[in-house]
Amino acid sequence: MKITVFGATGGIGGHVVEQALDAGHHVTAVIRNSSRFETAHPALGIVRVPGLTDPELLLPALEGSHAVISGVGPRGRKEGLIATQLTRTILDAIGATYVRRFVAVSAAPVGTVPDGDSFVNRRLILPFFSAFLRDLYADLTEMERQIQLSTTEWTVVRPPKLTSKPLTGTYRTALGANVPRGYSISRADTAHLMLATLDDPATIKQTIGIAY
């Protein structure tokens, strides 16, 4: 499979690139002109762009791709709808091509509290982060809405607290919901699930919760 990865220099996107290459896929990593990117591989192509604001500039990165994975997300609490804007540019570019499969990362607090969740999650952790990072989650909520309105065969992965622990390949998932009592997941395992959805038709037009 040929996969185009946006946010390839980020924590999740970097793992997507490495794992996809290890699995034998061909990868096109889309990075900013100013970004450093030291990964090298015979099956890796790099497309440098000034930013994710012009869909036309993204078209070369999508040529021949079977799927797009986006690790693009908010950069901070007070930057407005940055993830929404960047993702909309990606979706506009995809709409001008034959690519249809699109997988993006969001966050667990965008979803609802699942049945059977713990008191700590329901009453403390989720309310605190939802309030403290209100603007960030508003951005991700609107980003998801734009994705769901698109013509792509989309999947949105919603992790809780992200860690830098290594890949395990062992985690819980919930289709269309958050994982009950799910407190954390590594970026590497989040990337693992995003790649796994490409071979799973049941995940098309679905959100997926993930956690240990």
Short mmCIF file of N, CA and C in Angstrom, two decimals, residues 40-206:
data_model
loop_
_atom_site.label_atom_id
_atom_site.label_comp_id
_atom_site.label_asym_id
_atom_site.label_seq_id
_atom_site.Cartn_x
_atom_site.Cartn_y
_atom_site.Cartn_z
N ALA A 40 15.35 7.86 6.81
CA ALA A 40 15.70 7.52 5.43
C ALA A 40 15.35 6.06 5.18
N HIS A 41 14.76 5.80 4.02
CA HIS A 41 14.35 4.43 3.68
C HIS A 41 14.08 4.38 2.18
N PRO A 42 14.40 3.26 1.53
CA PRO A 42 14.15 3.16 0.08
C PRO A 42 12.69 3.34 -0.31
N ALA A 43 11.77 3.02 0.61
CA ALA A 43 10.34 3.12 0.31
C ALA A 43 9.72 4.41 0.83
N LEU A 44 10.57 5.36 1.22
CA LEU A 44 10.09 6.62 1.79
C LEU A 44 10.33 7.77 0.82
N GLY A 45 9.27 8.51 0.54
CA GLY A 45 9.37 9.74 -0.22
C GLY A 45 9.02 10.92 0.66
N ILE A 46 9.65 12.05 0.43
CA ILE A 46 9.41 13.23 1.26
C ILE A 46 8.94 14.38 0.37
N VAL A 47 7.82 14.97 0.75
CA VAL A 47 7.31 16.15 0.05
C VAL A 47 7.34 17.31 1.02
N ARG A 48 8.10 18.34 0.68
CA ARG A 48 8.19 19.53 1.54
C ARG A 48 7.23 20.60 1.03
N VAL A 49 6.51 21.20 1.96
CA VAL A 49 5.55 22.25 1.62
C VAL A 49 5.74 23.42 2.58
N PRO A 50 5.37 24.63 2.16
CA PRO A 50 5.50 25.77 3.07
C PRO A 50 4.53 25.73 4.24
N GLY A 51 3.47 24.97 4.10
CA GLY A 51 2.46 24.85 5.15
C GLY A 51 1.26 24.10 4.61
N LEU A 52 0.28 23.89 5.47
CA LEU A 52 -0.94 23.19 5.05
C LEU A 52 -2.07 24.19 4.87
N THR A 53 -1.85 25.14 3.95
CA THR A 53 -2.86 26.17 3.70
C THR A 53 -3.35 26.18 2.27
N ASP A 54 -2.62 25.52 1.38
CA ASP A 54 -2.97 25.52 -0.04
C ASP A 54 -3.12 24.09 -0.53
N PRO A 55 -4.36 23.65 -0.81
CA PRO A 55 -4.57 22.26 -1.26
C PRO A 55 -3.77 21.91 -2.51
N GLU A 56 -3.57 22.87 -3.40
CA GLU A 56 -2.86 22.59 -4.65
C GLU A 56 -1.44 22.11 -4.39
N LEU A 57 -0.81 22.64 -3.34
CA LEU A 57 0.57 22.28 -3.04
C LEU A 57 0.68 20.87 -2.45
N LEU A 58 -0.44 20.31 -2.03
CA LEU A 58 -0.44 18.98 -1.42
C LEU A 58 -0.67 17.87 -2.44
N LEU A 59 -1.12 18.23 -3.62
CA LEU A 59 -1.49 17.22 -4.61
C LEU A 59 -0.33 16.28 -4.99
N PRO A 60 0.91 16.77 -5.14
CA PRO A 60 1.99 15.83 -5.46
C PRO A 60 2.18 14.75 -4.41
N ALA A 61 1.89 15.08 -3.15
CA ALA A 61 2.05 14.10 -2.08
C ALA A 61 0.98 13.02 -2.11
N LEU A 62 -0.11 13.28 -2.80
CA LEU A 62 -1.23 12.33 -2.85
C LEU A 62 -1.23 11.48 -4.11
N GLU A 63 -0.34 11.77 -5.02
CA GLU A 63 -0.31 11.05 -6.30
C GLU A 63 -0.02 9.56 -6.08
N GLY A 64 -0.94 8.72 -6.51
CA GLY A 64 -0.76 7.28 -6.40
C GLY A 64 -1.04 6.69 -5.03
N SER A 65 -1.45 7.51 -4.07
CA SER A 65 -1.69 7.01 -2.71
C SER A 65 -2.98 6.21 -2.62
N HIS A 66 -2.97 5.23 -1.73
CA HIS A 66 -4.17 4.45 -1.45
C HIS A 66 -4.88 4.95 -0.19
N ALA A 67 -4.14 5.64 0.68
CA ALA A 67 -4.71 6.10 1.94
C ALA A 67 -3.91 7.28 2.47
N VAL A 68 -4.59 8.08 3.29
CA VAL A 68 -3.95 9.22 3.96
C VAL A 68 -4.14 9.07 5.46
N ILE A 69 -3.05 9.25 6.19
CA ILE A 69 -3.11 9.26 7.66
C ILE A 69 -2.64 10.61 8.15
N SER A 70 -3.41 11.21 9.03
CA SER A 70 -3.08 12.54 9.55
C SER A 70 -2.83 12.50 11.05
N GLY A 71 -1.63 12.95 11.42
CA GLY A 71 -1.31 13.15 12.83
C GLY A 71 -1.39 14.61 13.21
N VAL A 72 -2.02 15.40 12.36
CA VAL A 72 -2.14 16.84 12.61
C VAL A 72 -3.09 17.09 13.77
N GLY A 73 -2.70 17.99 14.65
CA GLY A 73 -3.55 18.33 15.79
C GLY A 73 -3.30 19.74 16.26
N PRO A 74 -3.99 20.19 17.30
CA PRO A 74 -3.79 21.54 17.83
C PRO A 74 -2.37 21.71 18.35
N ARG A 75 -1.84 22.91 18.23
CA ARG A 75 -0.48 23.19 18.71
C ARG A 75 -0.48 23.77 20.11
N GLY A 76 -1.59 24.28 20.53
CA GLY A 76 -1.66 24.89 21.86
C GLY A 76 -3.08 25.26 22.20
N ARG A 77 -3.26 25.78 23.41
CA ARG A 77 -4.61 26.04 23.89
C ARG A 77 -5.25 27.25 23.24
N LYS A 78 -4.47 28.21 22.75
CA LYS A 78 -5.02 29.50 22.34
C LYS A 78 -4.76 29.82 20.87
N GLU A 79 -4.67 28.81 20.04
CA GLU A 79 -4.38 29.05 18.62
C GLU A 79 -5.61 28.96 17.73
N GLY A 80 -6.78 28.93 18.32
CA GLY A 80 -7.99 28.88 17.52
C GLY A 80 -8.19 27.52 16.87
N LEU A 81 -8.92 27.51 15.77
CA LEU A 81 -9.27 26.26 15.11
C LEU A 81 -8.17 25.81 14.14
N ILE A 82 -6.95 25.70 14.65
CA ILE A 82 -5.81 25.39 13.78
C ILE A 82 -5.90 23.98 13.21
N ALA A 83 -6.28 22.99 14.04
CA ALA A 83 -6.41 21.62 13.54
C ALA A 83 -7.52 21.53 12.50
N THR A 84 -8.59 22.24 12.74
CA THR A 84 -9.70 22.28 11.78
C THR A 84 -9.24 22.85 10.45
N GLN A 85 -8.52 23.97 10.51
CA GLN A 85 -8.08 24.63 9.28
C GLN A 85 -7.11 23.76 8.49
N LEU A 86 -6.14 23.16 9.18
CA LEU A 86 -5.15 22.34 8.50
C LEU A 86 -5.80 21.09 7.91
N THR A 87 -6.71 20.48 8.66
CA THR A 87 -7.38 19.27 8.18
C THR A 87 -8.29 19.58 7.01
N ARG A 88 -8.93 20.75 7.04
CA ARG A 88 -9.78 21.13 5.90
C ARG A 88 -8.97 21.25 4.62
N THR A 89 -7.75 21.78 4.74
CA THR A 89 -6.88 21.87 3.56
C THR A 89 -6.55 20.48 3.03
N ILE A 90 -6.24 19.56 3.95
CA ILE A 90 -5.95 18.18 3.55
C ILE A 90 -7.16 17.55 2.86
N LEU A 91 -8.34 17.75 3.44
CA LEU A 91 -9.56 17.18 2.86
C LEU A 91 -9.85 17.78 1.48
N ASP A 92 -9.61 19.07 1.31
CA ASP A 92 -9.81 19.71 0.01
C ASP A 92 -8.87 19.10 -1.03
N ALA A 93 -7.62 18.83 -0.62
CA ALA A 93 -6.66 18.22 -1.53
C ALA A 93 -7.09 16.80 -1.89
N ILE A 94 -7.52 16.04 -0.88
CA ILE A 94 -7.98 14.67 -1.13
C ILE A 94 -9.16 14.67 -2.09
N GLY A 95 -10.05 15.65 -1.93
CA GLY A 95 -11.24 15.73 -2.78
C GLY A 95 -10.92 15.94 -4.25
N ALA A 96 -9.70 16.41 -4.53
CA ALA A 96 -9.29 16.63 -5.91
C ALA A 96 -8.55 15.43 -6.49
N THR A 97 -8.52 14.33 -5.74
CA THR A 97 -7.80 13.13 -6.18
C THR A 97 -8.73 11.93 -6.14
N TYR A 98 -8.15 10.76 -6.41
CA TYR A 98 -8.91 9.51 -6.33
C TYR A 98 -8.78 8.84 -4.98
N VAL A 99 -8.03 9.46 -4.06
CA VAL A 99 -7.85 8.87 -2.73
C VAL A 99 -9.15 9.01 -1.95
N ARG A 100 -9.53 7.95 -1.23
CA ARG A 100 -10.75 8.02 -0.43
C ARG A 100 -10.54 7.65 1.03
N ARG A 101 -9.57 6.84 1.34
CA ARG A 101 -9.37 6.40 2.73
C ARG A 101 -8.61 7.45 3.51
N PHE A 102 -9.16 7.84 4.66
CA PHE A 102 -8.56 8.90 5.48
C PHE A 102 -8.70 8.54 6.94
N VAL A 103 -7.57 8.55 7.66
CA VAL A 103 -7.56 8.24 9.09
C VAL A 103 -6.90 9.41 9.82
N ALA A 104 -7.56 9.91 10.85
CA ALA A 104 -7.05 11.06 11.59
C ALA A 104 -7.09 10.77 13.09
N VAL A 105 -6.27 11.51 13.83
CA VAL A 105 -6.24 11.37 15.28
C VAL A 105 -6.95 12.56 15.91
N SER A 106 -7.74 12.29 16.95
CA SER A 106 -8.44 13.33 17.71
C SER A 106 -8.09 13.14 19.18
N ALA A 107 -9.06 13.12 20.06
CA ALA A 107 -8.79 12.93 21.49
C ALA A 107 -10.04 12.42 22.19
N ALA A 108 -9.84 11.62 23.22
CA ALA A 108 -10.95 10.99 23.93
C ALA A 108 -11.98 11.98 24.48
N PRO A 109 -11.58 13.14 25.05
CA PRO A 109 -12.58 14.05 25.60
C PRO A 109 -13.57 14.61 24.59
N VAL A 110 -13.29 14.46 23.30
CA VAL A 110 -14.26 14.89 22.30
C VAL A 110 -15.48 13.98 22.32
N GLY A 111 -15.29 12.72 22.69
CA GLY A 111 -16.38 11.77 22.76
C GLY A 111 -17.12 11.85 24.08
N THR A 112 -18.12 11.02 24.23
CA THR A 112 -18.91 10.99 25.46
C THR A 112 -18.30 10.01 26.46
N VAL A 113 -18.66 10.17 27.72
CA VAL A 113 -18.19 9.26 28.75
C VAL A 113 -18.86 7.90 28.57
N PRO A 114 -18.09 6.82 28.45
CA PRO A 114 -18.68 5.51 28.18
C PRO A 114 -19.35 4.91 29.41
N ASP A 115 -20.29 4.01 29.18
CA ASP A 115 -20.90 3.25 30.27
C ASP A 115 -19.81 2.45 30.99
N GLY A 116 -19.93 2.39 32.28
CA GLY A 116 -18.97 1.61 33.06
C GLY A 116 -17.67 2.32 33.34
N ASP A 117 -17.59 3.63 33.02
CA ASP A 117 -16.35 4.35 33.29
C ASP A 117 -16.20 4.58 34.79
N SER A 118 -14.99 4.85 35.21
CA SER A 118 -14.70 4.99 36.63
C SER A 118 -15.16 6.35 37.14
N PHE A 119 -15.34 6.43 38.45
CA PHE A 119 -15.70 7.70 39.09
C PHE A 119 -14.61 8.74 38.84
N VAL A 120 -13.36 8.31 38.90
CA VAL A 120 -12.23 9.24 38.70
C VAL A 120 -12.30 9.86 37.31
N ASN A 121 -12.58 9.04 36.31
CA ASN A 121 -12.68 9.57 34.96
C ASN A 121 -13.88 10.48 34.80
N ARG A 122 -15.04 10.02 35.28
CA ARG A 122 -16.29 10.74 35.08
C ARG A 122 -16.33 12.06 35.81
N ARG A 123 -15.84 12.08 37.04
CA ARG A 123 -16.01 13.25 37.91
C ARG A 123 -14.78 14.12 38.06
N LEU A 124 -13.61 13.58 37.72
CA LEU A 124 -12.39 14.35 37.96
C LEU A 124 -11.58 14.60 36.69
N ILE A 125 -11.07 13.52 36.09
CA ILE A 125 -10.11 13.68 34.98
C ILE A 125 -10.75 14.34 33.76
N LEU A 126 -11.83 13.75 33.25
CA LEU A 126 -12.43 14.28 32.03
C LEU A 126 -13.00 15.69 32.21
N PRO A 127 -13.74 15.97 33.31
CA PRO A 127 -14.22 17.34 33.49
C PRO A 127 -13.09 18.37 33.61
N PHE A 128 -12.00 17.97 34.29
CA PHE A 128 -10.88 18.92 34.46
C PHE A 128 -10.26 19.26 33.11
N PHE A 129 -9.90 18.25 32.34
CA PHE A 129 -9.25 18.50 31.07
C PHE A 129 -10.19 19.14 30.06
N SER A 130 -11.47 18.78 30.12
CA SER A 130 -12.44 19.38 29.20
C SER A 130 -12.56 20.87 29.45
N ALA A 131 -12.45 21.28 30.73
CA ALA A 131 -12.54 22.70 31.06
C ALA A 131 -11.22 23.42 30.80
N PHE A 132 -10.12 22.80 31.24
CA PHE A 132 -8.80 23.44 31.12
C PHE A 132 -8.37 23.57 29.66
N LEU A 133 -8.72 22.59 28.83
CA LEU A 133 -8.34 22.59 27.42
C LEU A 133 -9.56 22.78 26.52
N ARG A 134 -10.47 23.62 26.97
CA ARG A 134 -11.74 23.81 26.28
C ARG A 134 -11.53 24.23 24.82
N ASP A 135 -10.65 25.19 24.57
CA ASP A 135 -10.44 25.67 23.20
C ASP A 135 -9.83 24.58 22.32
N LEU A 136 -8.92 23.81 22.88
CA LEU A 136 -8.28 22.74 22.13
C LEU A 136 -9.31 21.70 21.70
N TYR A 137 -10.18 21.30 22.63
CA TYR A 137 -11.17 20.28 22.29
C TYR A 137 -12.27 20.82 21.39
N ALA A 138 -12.53 22.13 21.47
CA ALA A 138 -13.47 22.74 20.53
C ALA A 138 -12.91 22.66 19.12
N ASP A 139 -11.61 22.85 19.00
CA ASP A 139 -10.94 22.72 17.70
C ASP A 139 -11.07 21.30 17.16
N LEU A 140 -10.80 20.31 18.01
CA LEU A 140 -10.89 18.92 17.58
C LEU A 140 -12.33 18.50 17.26
N THR A 141 -13.28 19.04 17.99
CA THR A 141 -14.69 18.75 17.72
C THR A 141 -15.09 19.25 16.33
N GLU A 142 -14.68 20.47 16.02
CA GLU A 142 -14.98 21.01 14.70
C GLU A 142 -14.20 20.27 13.61
N MET A 143 -12.96 19.88 13.91
CA MET A 143 -12.19 19.09 12.96
C MET A 143 -12.91 17.79 12.62
N GLU A 144 -13.42 17.11 13.65
CA GLU A 144 -14.16 15.86 13.42
C GLU A 144 -15.41 16.11 12.59
N ARG A 145 -16.07 17.22 12.84
CA ARG A 145 -17.29 17.53 12.09
C ARG A 145 -16.96 17.70 10.60
N GLN A 146 -15.87 18.39 10.32
CA GLN A 146 -15.45 18.57 8.93
C GLN A 146 -15.11 17.24 8.28
N ILE A 147 -14.44 16.37 9.02
CA ILE A 147 -14.09 15.05 8.49
C ILE A 147 -15.36 14.25 8.17
N GLN A 148 -16.32 14.30 9.08
CA GLN A 148 -17.54 13.51 8.90
C GLN A 148 -18.40 14.05 7.76
N LEU A 149 -18.24 15.31 7.42
CA LEU A 149 -18.97 15.90 6.30
C LEU A 149 -18.28 15.64 4.96
N SER A 150 -17.06 15.15 5.01
CA SER A 150 -16.29 14.95 3.79
C SER A 150 -16.77 13.72 3.03
N THR A 151 -16.28 13.58 1.82
CA THR A 151 -16.63 12.43 0.99
C THR A 151 -15.66 11.27 1.20
N THR A 152 -14.74 11.39 2.13
CA THR A 152 -13.75 10.35 2.37
C THR A 152 -14.35 9.16 3.12
N GLU A 153 -13.66 8.04 3.04
CA GLU A 153 -13.97 6.88 3.88
C GLU A 153 -13.12 7.04 5.15
N TRP A 154 -13.64 7.81 6.07
CA TRP A 154 -12.85 8.28 7.20
C TRP A 154 -12.91 7.36 8.41
N THR A 155 -11.88 7.47 9.23
CA THR A 155 -11.86 6.89 10.57
C THR A 155 -11.17 7.90 11.48
N VAL A 156 -11.72 8.13 12.67
CA VAL A 156 -11.12 9.03 13.64
C VAL A 156 -10.76 8.23 14.89
N VAL A 157 -9.50 8.29 15.27
CA VAL A 157 -9.01 7.58 16.46
C VAL A 157 -8.91 8.57 17.62
N ARG A 158 -9.50 8.19 18.77
CA ARG A 158 -9.56 9.09 19.93
C ARG A 158 -8.77 8.52 21.10
N PRO A 159 -7.51 8.89 21.26
CA PRO A 159 -6.74 8.43 22.42
C PRO A 159 -6.97 9.32 23.64
N PRO A 160 -6.76 8.77 24.84
CA PRO A 160 -6.75 9.61 26.05
C PRO A 160 -5.34 10.20 26.22
N LYS A 161 -4.83 10.28 27.42
CA LYS A 161 -3.49 10.84 27.66
C LYS A 161 -2.44 10.06 26.87
N LEU A 162 -1.64 10.81 26.11
CA LEU A 162 -0.61 10.18 25.28
C LEU A 162 0.71 10.10 26.04
N THR A 163 1.41 8.98 25.89
CA THR A 163 2.71 8.78 26.53
C THR A 163 3.76 8.45 25.47
N SER A 164 5.00 8.42 25.90
CA SER A 164 6.11 8.10 25.00
C SER A 164 6.59 6.67 25.18
N LYS A 165 5.79 5.82 25.78
CA LYS A 165 6.18 4.42 25.98
C LYS A 165 6.29 3.71 24.64
N PRO A 166 7.03 2.61 24.58
CA PRO A 166 7.25 1.91 23.30
C PRO A 166 6.01 1.17 22.82
N LEU A 167 6.08 0.75 21.57
CA LEU A 167 5.00 -0.01 20.94
C LEU A 167 4.81 -1.35 21.65
N THR A 168 3.55 -1.68 21.94
CA THR A 168 3.22 -2.99 22.51
C THR A 168 2.32 -3.79 21.57
N GLY A 169 1.45 -3.09 20.83
CA GLY A 169 0.47 -3.78 19.99
C GLY A 169 -0.65 -4.39 20.78
N THR A 170 -0.66 -4.15 22.10
CA THR A 170 -1.69 -4.71 22.98
C THR A 170 -2.42 -3.57 23.67
N TYR A 171 -3.67 -3.39 23.34
CA TYR A 171 -4.46 -2.31 23.91
C TYR A 171 -5.93 -2.61 23.67
N ARG A 172 -6.80 -1.84 24.33
CA ARG A 172 -8.24 -2.01 24.15
C ARG A 172 -8.77 -0.97 23.17
N THR A 173 -9.81 -1.32 22.45
CA THR A 173 -10.46 -0.38 21.54
C THR A 173 -11.97 -0.45 21.73
N ALA A 174 -12.64 0.61 21.31
CA ALA A 174 -14.10 0.64 21.36
C ALA A 174 -14.59 1.38 20.13
N LEU A 175 -15.36 0.68 19.29
CA LEU A 175 -15.88 1.27 18.06
C LEU A 175 -17.04 2.20 18.39
N GLY A 176 -16.92 3.45 18.00
CA GLY A 176 -17.97 4.41 18.22
C GLY A 176 -18.08 4.90 19.65
N ALA A 177 -17.05 4.66 20.46
CA ALA A 177 -17.11 5.05 21.87
C ALA A 177 -15.70 5.17 22.42
N ASN A 178 -15.62 5.75 23.62
CA ASN A 178 -14.35 5.75 24.34
C ASN A 178 -14.21 4.44 25.11
N VAL A 179 -12.98 4.10 25.47
CA VAL A 179 -12.71 2.88 26.22
C VAL A 179 -12.97 3.15 27.71
N PRO A 180 -13.86 2.37 28.36
CA PRO A 180 -14.11 2.57 29.79
C PRO A 180 -12.83 2.41 30.60
N ARG A 181 -12.65 3.29 31.56
CA ARG A 181 -11.48 3.26 32.44
C ARG A 181 -10.17 3.29 31.65
N GLY A 182 -10.21 4.02 30.56
CA GLY A 182 -9.00 4.17 29.75
C GLY A 182 -8.31 5.47 30.09
N TYR A 183 -7.12 5.38 30.63
CA TYR A 183 -6.43 6.57 31.13
C TYR A 183 -5.28 7.03 30.24
N SER A 184 -4.64 6.10 29.53
CA SER A 184 -3.48 6.49 28.73
C SER A 184 -3.24 5.50 27.60
N ILE A 185 -2.42 5.93 26.66
CA ILE A 185 -1.99 5.09 25.54
C ILE A 185 -0.72 5.73 24.97
N SER A 186 0.18 4.94 24.47
CA SER A 186 1.39 5.52 23.89
C SER A 186 1.13 6.03 22.48
N ARG A 187 1.94 6.97 22.06
CA ARG A 187 1.85 7.46 20.69
C ARG A 187 2.13 6.34 19.70
N ALA A 188 3.05 5.45 20.07
CA ALA A 188 3.40 4.34 19.19
C ALA A 188 2.21 3.39 18.99
N ASP A 189 1.48 3.09 20.06
CA ASP A 189 0.33 2.20 19.93
C ASP A 189 -0.84 2.90 19.24
N THR A 190 -0.95 4.21 19.41
CA THR A 190 -1.98 4.96 18.68
C THR A 190 -1.70 4.89 17.18
N ALA A 191 -0.45 5.05 16.80
CA ALA A 191 -0.06 4.91 15.40
C ALA A 191 -0.34 3.51 14.89
N HIS A 192 -0.10 2.51 15.73
CA HIS A 192 -0.34 1.11 15.36
C HIS A 192 -1.81 0.89 15.01
N LEU A 193 -2.71 1.44 15.82
CA LEU A 193 -4.14 1.30 15.53
C LEU A 193 -4.52 2.05 14.26
N MET A 194 -3.98 3.24 14.05
CA MET A 194 -4.33 4.00 12.85
C MET A 194 -3.96 3.22 11.59
N LEU A 195 -2.83 2.57 11.61
CA LEU A 195 -2.45 1.74 10.47
C LEU A 195 -3.34 0.51 10.35
N ALA A 196 -3.70 -0.07 11.48
CA ALA A 196 -4.52 -1.29 11.47
C ALA A 196 -5.90 -1.03 10.88
N THR A 197 -6.42 0.18 11.05
CA THR A 197 -7.76 0.48 10.52
C THR A 197 -7.81 0.42 8.99
N LEU A 198 -6.67 0.57 8.35
CA LEU A 198 -6.65 0.58 6.88
C LEU A 198 -7.10 -0.76 6.30
N ASP A 199 -6.94 -1.83 7.08
CA ASP A 199 -7.33 -3.16 6.62
C ASP A 199 -8.65 -3.62 7.24
N ASP A 200 -9.37 -2.70 7.88
CA ASP A 200 -10.58 -3.08 8.59
C ASP A 200 -11.77 -2.25 8.10
N PRO A 201 -12.57 -2.78 7.18
CA PRO A 201 -13.72 -2.03 6.65
C PRO A 201 -14.72 -1.61 7.72
N ALA A 202 -14.76 -2.34 8.84
CA ALA A 202 -15.72 -2.01 9.89
C ALA A 202 -15.42 -0.67 10.54
N THR A 203 -14.21 -0.14 10.34
CA THR A 203 -13.85 1.13 10.95
C THR A 203 -14.16 2.33 10.07
N ILE A 204 -14.64 2.08 8.85
CA ILE A 204 -14.93 3.19 7.95
C ILE A 204 -16.14 3.98 8.46
N LYS A 205 -15.98 5.30 8.47
CA LYS A 205 -16.99 6.23 8.97
C LYS A 205 -17.33 5.95 10.44
N GLN A 206 -16.28 5.67 11.20
CA GLN A 206 -16.43 5.39 12.63
C GLN A 206 -15.36 6.13 13.43
#
